[in-house]
Coordinates of C-alpha atoms in Angstrom, one line a residue:
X1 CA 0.0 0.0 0.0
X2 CA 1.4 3.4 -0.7
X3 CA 2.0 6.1 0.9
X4 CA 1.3 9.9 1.0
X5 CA 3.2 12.4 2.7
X6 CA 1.2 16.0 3.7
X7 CA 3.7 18.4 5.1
X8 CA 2.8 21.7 6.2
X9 CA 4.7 23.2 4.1
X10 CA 3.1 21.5 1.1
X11 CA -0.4 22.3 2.5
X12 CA 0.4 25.8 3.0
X13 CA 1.7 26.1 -0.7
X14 CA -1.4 24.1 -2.3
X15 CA -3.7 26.7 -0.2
X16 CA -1.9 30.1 -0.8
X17 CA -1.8 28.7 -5.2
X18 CA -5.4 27.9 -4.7
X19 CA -6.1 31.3 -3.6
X20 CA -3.5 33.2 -6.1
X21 CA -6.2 31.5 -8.7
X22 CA -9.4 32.5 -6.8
X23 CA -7.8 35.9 -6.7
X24 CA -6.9 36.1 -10.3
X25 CA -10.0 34.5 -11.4
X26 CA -12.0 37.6 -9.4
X27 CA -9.6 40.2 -10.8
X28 CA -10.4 39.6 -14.4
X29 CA -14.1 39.0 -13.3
X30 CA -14.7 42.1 -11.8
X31 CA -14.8 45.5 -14.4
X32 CA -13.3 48.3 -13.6
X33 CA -15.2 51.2 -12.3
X34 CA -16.6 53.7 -14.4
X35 CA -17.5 57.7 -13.3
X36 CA -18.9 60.6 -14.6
X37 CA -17.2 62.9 -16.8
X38 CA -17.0 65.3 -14.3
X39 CA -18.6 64.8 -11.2
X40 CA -18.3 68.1 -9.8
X41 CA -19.1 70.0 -13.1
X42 CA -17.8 74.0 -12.5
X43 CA -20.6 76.8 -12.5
X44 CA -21.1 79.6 -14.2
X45 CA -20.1 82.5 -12.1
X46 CA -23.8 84.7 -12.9
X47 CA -25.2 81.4 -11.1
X48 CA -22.8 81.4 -8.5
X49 CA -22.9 85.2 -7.4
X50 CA -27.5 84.5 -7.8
X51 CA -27.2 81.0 -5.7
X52 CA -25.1 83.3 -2.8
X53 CA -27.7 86.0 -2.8
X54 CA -30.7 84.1 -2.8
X55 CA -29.0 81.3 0.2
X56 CA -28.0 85.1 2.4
X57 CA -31.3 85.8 1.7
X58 CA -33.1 83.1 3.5
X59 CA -31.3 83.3 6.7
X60 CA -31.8 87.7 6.5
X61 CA -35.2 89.2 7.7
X62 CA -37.9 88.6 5.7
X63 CA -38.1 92.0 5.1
X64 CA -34.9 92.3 3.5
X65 CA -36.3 90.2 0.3
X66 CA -39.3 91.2 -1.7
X67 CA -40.8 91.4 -5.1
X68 CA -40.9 95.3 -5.3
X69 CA -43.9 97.6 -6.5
X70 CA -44.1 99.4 -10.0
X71 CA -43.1 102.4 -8.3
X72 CA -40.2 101.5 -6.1
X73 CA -36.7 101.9 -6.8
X74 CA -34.8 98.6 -7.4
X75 CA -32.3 97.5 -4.9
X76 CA -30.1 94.3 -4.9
X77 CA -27.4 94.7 -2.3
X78 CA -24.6 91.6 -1.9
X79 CA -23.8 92.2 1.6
X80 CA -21.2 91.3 3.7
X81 CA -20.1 87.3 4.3
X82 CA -21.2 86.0 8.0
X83 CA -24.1 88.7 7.9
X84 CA -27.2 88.0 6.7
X85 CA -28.9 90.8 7.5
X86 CA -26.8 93.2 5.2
X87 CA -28.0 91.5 2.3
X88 CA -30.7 92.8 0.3
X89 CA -33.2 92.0 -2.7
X90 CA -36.3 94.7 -3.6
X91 CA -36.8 94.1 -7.4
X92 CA -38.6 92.2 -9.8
X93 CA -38.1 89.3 -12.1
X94 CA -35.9 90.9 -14.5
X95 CA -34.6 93.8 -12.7
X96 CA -33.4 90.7 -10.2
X97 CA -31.4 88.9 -13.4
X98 CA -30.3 92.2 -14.9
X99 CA -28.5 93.1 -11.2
X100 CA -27.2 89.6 -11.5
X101 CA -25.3 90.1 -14.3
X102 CA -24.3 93.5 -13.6
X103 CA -22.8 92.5 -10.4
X104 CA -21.1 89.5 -11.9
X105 CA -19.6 90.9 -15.4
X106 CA -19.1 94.6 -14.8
X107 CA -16.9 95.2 -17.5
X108 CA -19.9 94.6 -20.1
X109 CA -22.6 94.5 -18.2
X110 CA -23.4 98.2 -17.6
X111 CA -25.7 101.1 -18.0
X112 CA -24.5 101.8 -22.0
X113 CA -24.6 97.7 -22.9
X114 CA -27.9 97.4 -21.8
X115 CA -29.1 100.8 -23.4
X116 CA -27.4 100.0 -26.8
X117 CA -28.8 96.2 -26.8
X118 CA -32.2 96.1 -24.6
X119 CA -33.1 100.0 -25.5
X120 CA -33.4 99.9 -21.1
X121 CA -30.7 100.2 -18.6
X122 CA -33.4 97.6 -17.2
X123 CA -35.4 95.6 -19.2
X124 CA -38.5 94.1 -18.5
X125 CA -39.4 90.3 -19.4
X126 CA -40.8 91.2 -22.8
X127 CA -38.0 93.2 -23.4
X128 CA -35.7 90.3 -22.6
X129 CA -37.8 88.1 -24.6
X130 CA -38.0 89.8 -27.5
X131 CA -34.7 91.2 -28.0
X132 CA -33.2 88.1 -27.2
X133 CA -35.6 86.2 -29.9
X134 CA -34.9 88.3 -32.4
X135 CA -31.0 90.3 -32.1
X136 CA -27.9 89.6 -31.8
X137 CA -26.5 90.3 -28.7
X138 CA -22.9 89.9 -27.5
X139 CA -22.5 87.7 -25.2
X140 CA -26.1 86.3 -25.1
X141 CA -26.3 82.8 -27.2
X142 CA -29.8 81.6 -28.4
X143 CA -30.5 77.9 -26.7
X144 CA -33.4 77.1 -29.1
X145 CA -33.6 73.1 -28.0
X146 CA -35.0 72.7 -24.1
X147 CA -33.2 69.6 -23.7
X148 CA -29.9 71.4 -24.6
X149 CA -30.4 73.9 -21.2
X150 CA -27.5 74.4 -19.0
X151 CA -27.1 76.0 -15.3
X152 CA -27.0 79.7 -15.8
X153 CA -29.1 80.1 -18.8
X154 CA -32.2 82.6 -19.0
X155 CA -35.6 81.7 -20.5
X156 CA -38.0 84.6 -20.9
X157 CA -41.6 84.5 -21.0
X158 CA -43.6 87.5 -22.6
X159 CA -47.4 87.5 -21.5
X160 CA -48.5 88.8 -24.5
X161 CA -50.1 91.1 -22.5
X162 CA -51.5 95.3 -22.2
X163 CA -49.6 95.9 -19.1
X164 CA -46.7 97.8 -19.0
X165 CA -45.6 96.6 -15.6
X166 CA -46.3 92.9 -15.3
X167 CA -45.0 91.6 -19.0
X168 CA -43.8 88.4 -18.3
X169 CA -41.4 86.3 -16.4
X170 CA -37.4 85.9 -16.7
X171 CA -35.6 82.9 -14.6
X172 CA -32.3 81.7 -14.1
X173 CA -31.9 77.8 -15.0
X174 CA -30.3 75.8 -12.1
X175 CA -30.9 72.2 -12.6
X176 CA -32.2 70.4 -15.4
X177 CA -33.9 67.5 -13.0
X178 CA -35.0 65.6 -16.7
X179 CA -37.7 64.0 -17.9
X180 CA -41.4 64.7 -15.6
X181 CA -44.7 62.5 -16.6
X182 CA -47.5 64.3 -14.9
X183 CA -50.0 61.7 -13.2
X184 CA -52.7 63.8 -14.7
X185 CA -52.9 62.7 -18.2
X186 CA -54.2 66.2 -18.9
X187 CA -50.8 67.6 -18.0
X188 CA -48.9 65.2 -20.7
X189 CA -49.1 66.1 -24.4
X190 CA -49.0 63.7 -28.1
X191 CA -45.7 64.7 -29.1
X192 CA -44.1 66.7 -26.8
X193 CA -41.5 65.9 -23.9
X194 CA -42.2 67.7 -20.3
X195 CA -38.9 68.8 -18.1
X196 CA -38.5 69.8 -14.8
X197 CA -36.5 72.3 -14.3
X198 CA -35.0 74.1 -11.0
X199 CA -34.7 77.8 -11.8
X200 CA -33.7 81.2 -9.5
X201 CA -35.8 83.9 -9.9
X202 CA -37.6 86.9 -8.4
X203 CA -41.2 86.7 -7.9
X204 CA -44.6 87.6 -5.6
X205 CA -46.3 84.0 -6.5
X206 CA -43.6 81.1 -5.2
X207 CA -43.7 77.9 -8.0
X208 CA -45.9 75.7 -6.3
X209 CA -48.6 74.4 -4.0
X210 CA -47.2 73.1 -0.9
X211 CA -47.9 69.7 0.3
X212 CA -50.2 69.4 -3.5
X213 CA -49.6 66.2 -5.7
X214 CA -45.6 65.7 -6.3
X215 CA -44.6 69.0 -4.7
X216 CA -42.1 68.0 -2.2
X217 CA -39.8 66.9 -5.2
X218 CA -40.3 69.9 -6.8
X219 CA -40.5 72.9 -4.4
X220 CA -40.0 76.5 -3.7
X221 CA -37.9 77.9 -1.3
X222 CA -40.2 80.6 -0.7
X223 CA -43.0 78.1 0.5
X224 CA -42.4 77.4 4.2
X225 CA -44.9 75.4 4.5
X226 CA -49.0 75.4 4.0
X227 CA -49.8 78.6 5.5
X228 CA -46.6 80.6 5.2
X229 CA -45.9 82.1 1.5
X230 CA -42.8 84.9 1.1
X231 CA -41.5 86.4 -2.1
X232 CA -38.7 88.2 -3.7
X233 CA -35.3 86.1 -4.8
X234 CA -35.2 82.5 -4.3
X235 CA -35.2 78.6 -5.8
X236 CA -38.4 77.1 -7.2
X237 CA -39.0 75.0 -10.4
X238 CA -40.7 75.0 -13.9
X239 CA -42.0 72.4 -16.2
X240 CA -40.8 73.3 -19.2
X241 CA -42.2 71.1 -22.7
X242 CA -40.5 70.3 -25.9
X243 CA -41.5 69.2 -29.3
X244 CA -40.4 65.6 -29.7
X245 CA -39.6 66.8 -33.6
X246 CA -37.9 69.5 -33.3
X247 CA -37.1 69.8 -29.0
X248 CA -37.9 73.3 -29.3
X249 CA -40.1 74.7 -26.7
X250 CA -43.8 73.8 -26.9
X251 CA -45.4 75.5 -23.9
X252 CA -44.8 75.8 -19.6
X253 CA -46.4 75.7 -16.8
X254 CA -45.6 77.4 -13.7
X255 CA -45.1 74.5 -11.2
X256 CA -45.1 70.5 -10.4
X257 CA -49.3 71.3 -9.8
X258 CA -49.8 73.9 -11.7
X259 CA -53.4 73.1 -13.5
X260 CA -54.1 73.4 -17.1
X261 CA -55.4 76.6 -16.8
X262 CA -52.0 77.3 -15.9
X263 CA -50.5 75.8 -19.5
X264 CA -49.6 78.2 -21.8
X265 CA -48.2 77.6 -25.4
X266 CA -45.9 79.3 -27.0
X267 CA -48.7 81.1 -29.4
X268 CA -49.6 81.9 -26.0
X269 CA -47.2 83.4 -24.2
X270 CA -43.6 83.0 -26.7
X271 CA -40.6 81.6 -24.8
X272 CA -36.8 82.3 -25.5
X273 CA -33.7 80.6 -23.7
X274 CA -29.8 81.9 -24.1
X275 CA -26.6 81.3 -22.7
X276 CA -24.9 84.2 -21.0
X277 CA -20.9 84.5 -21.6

């Protein structure tokens, strides 16, 4: 009868080869890892100087941040780091984005620029809208496509309206959040693609009805909660539609539960975005 001699030093070989194969086998098994092309994307400083208001804002007195009236003077004041209170916003919608961009580009963002280009040292939202349809402006790039929006682009809104005060709406994109179906079929159009998208603005009626349908994924900062509404500068979102032909803009509405009566087309109220550099 034979027989077989185990040594330890055999057993420990035969074990640390079996698991040199294990080990390889798993390293060729397992793929390496993949990220994002840039998972900390930069911003566009216009955003960056809005985003620092608008987050001073919400720790200052609520005073210190309203949507001002048509006779009142505009004032948009960044104030001093570790003081909230010294930080101010008293415009409207597009006085709010035209201090933006004076405070962030003041080399060609001034008095004359806006004269020569918008025919107002401050335009208002039709203004915005319309020059910005259909000039060429330095430094403003038409985004005709919505799916193509980026942080820090404007969209304008003209109301197509007789008032020479309330003419529209202007916002600053944020966040494209993607692709939205409404659980109202009512909401959801043949042929068109619906986006939310988180925007920075100035207004007196926040985006939204709080605690309504799929608000709390899409809310406003300016809602505190059911009973308690402010205004002036601050975060909220849009839906924002496309065709599915051309992914030009199709129509908006003004929140997550906005209603149809809230829906406006584009023969409605035209809509322009552009890319500020």
């Amino acid at each position: 009868m034979g027989s077989a001699v185990f040594t330890r030093r055999a057993m420990l070989g035969g074990a640390t080869g079996a698991v040199a194969a294990v080990a390889a086998g798993s390293t060729r098994a397992v793929a390496d890892p993949t990220y994002p092309a840039d998972p900390y994307p930069s911003k566009i400083p216009h955003l960056i100087e809005a985003e620092q208001l608008v987050d001073y804002l919400t720790l200052a007195p609520a005073a210190n941040n309203v949507y001002k009236l048509a006779d009142e003077a505009n004032t948009v004041t960044w104030g001093t780091p570790g003081q909230p209170p010294t930080w101010v916003n008293k415009s409207q919608c597009a006085s709010f984005q035209t201090h933006v961009l004076r405070h962030t580009y003041p080399d060609w963002a001034t008095d004359a620029f806006f004269g020569t280009y918008f025919g107002s040292q401050s335009p208002t939202a039709r203004v915005y809208r319309d020059k910005l349809a259909n000039t060429s402006i330095p430094h403003f790039e038409p985004v005709p496509n919505v799916a193509a929006l980026r942080p820090g682009d404007l969209i304008a809104i003209d109301y197509v309206n007789d008032q020479a005060g309330n003419t529209g709406h202007i916002v600053m994109v944020r966040e494209i959040k993607g692709v939205y179906v409404a659980p109202s079929s009512t909401l959801n159009f043949d042929g068109e693609t619906q986006y939310a998208v988180e925007i920075v603005d100035c207004t007196s009626d926040p985006h939204g009805e709080f605690g309504i349908g799929n608000y709390a994924a899409f809310p406003d900062v300016r809602l505190v909660d059911a009973a308690t509404a402010r205004q002036g500068a601050g975060y909220g979102h849009m839906m924002f539609y496309a065709s599915n032909a051309t992914g030009r803009f199709t129509r908006y509405r003004w929140s997550v539960n906005s209603s149809s009566t809230r829906t406006y087309t584009v023969a409605q109220r035209p809509i322009v975005a552009a890319r500020v550099s």
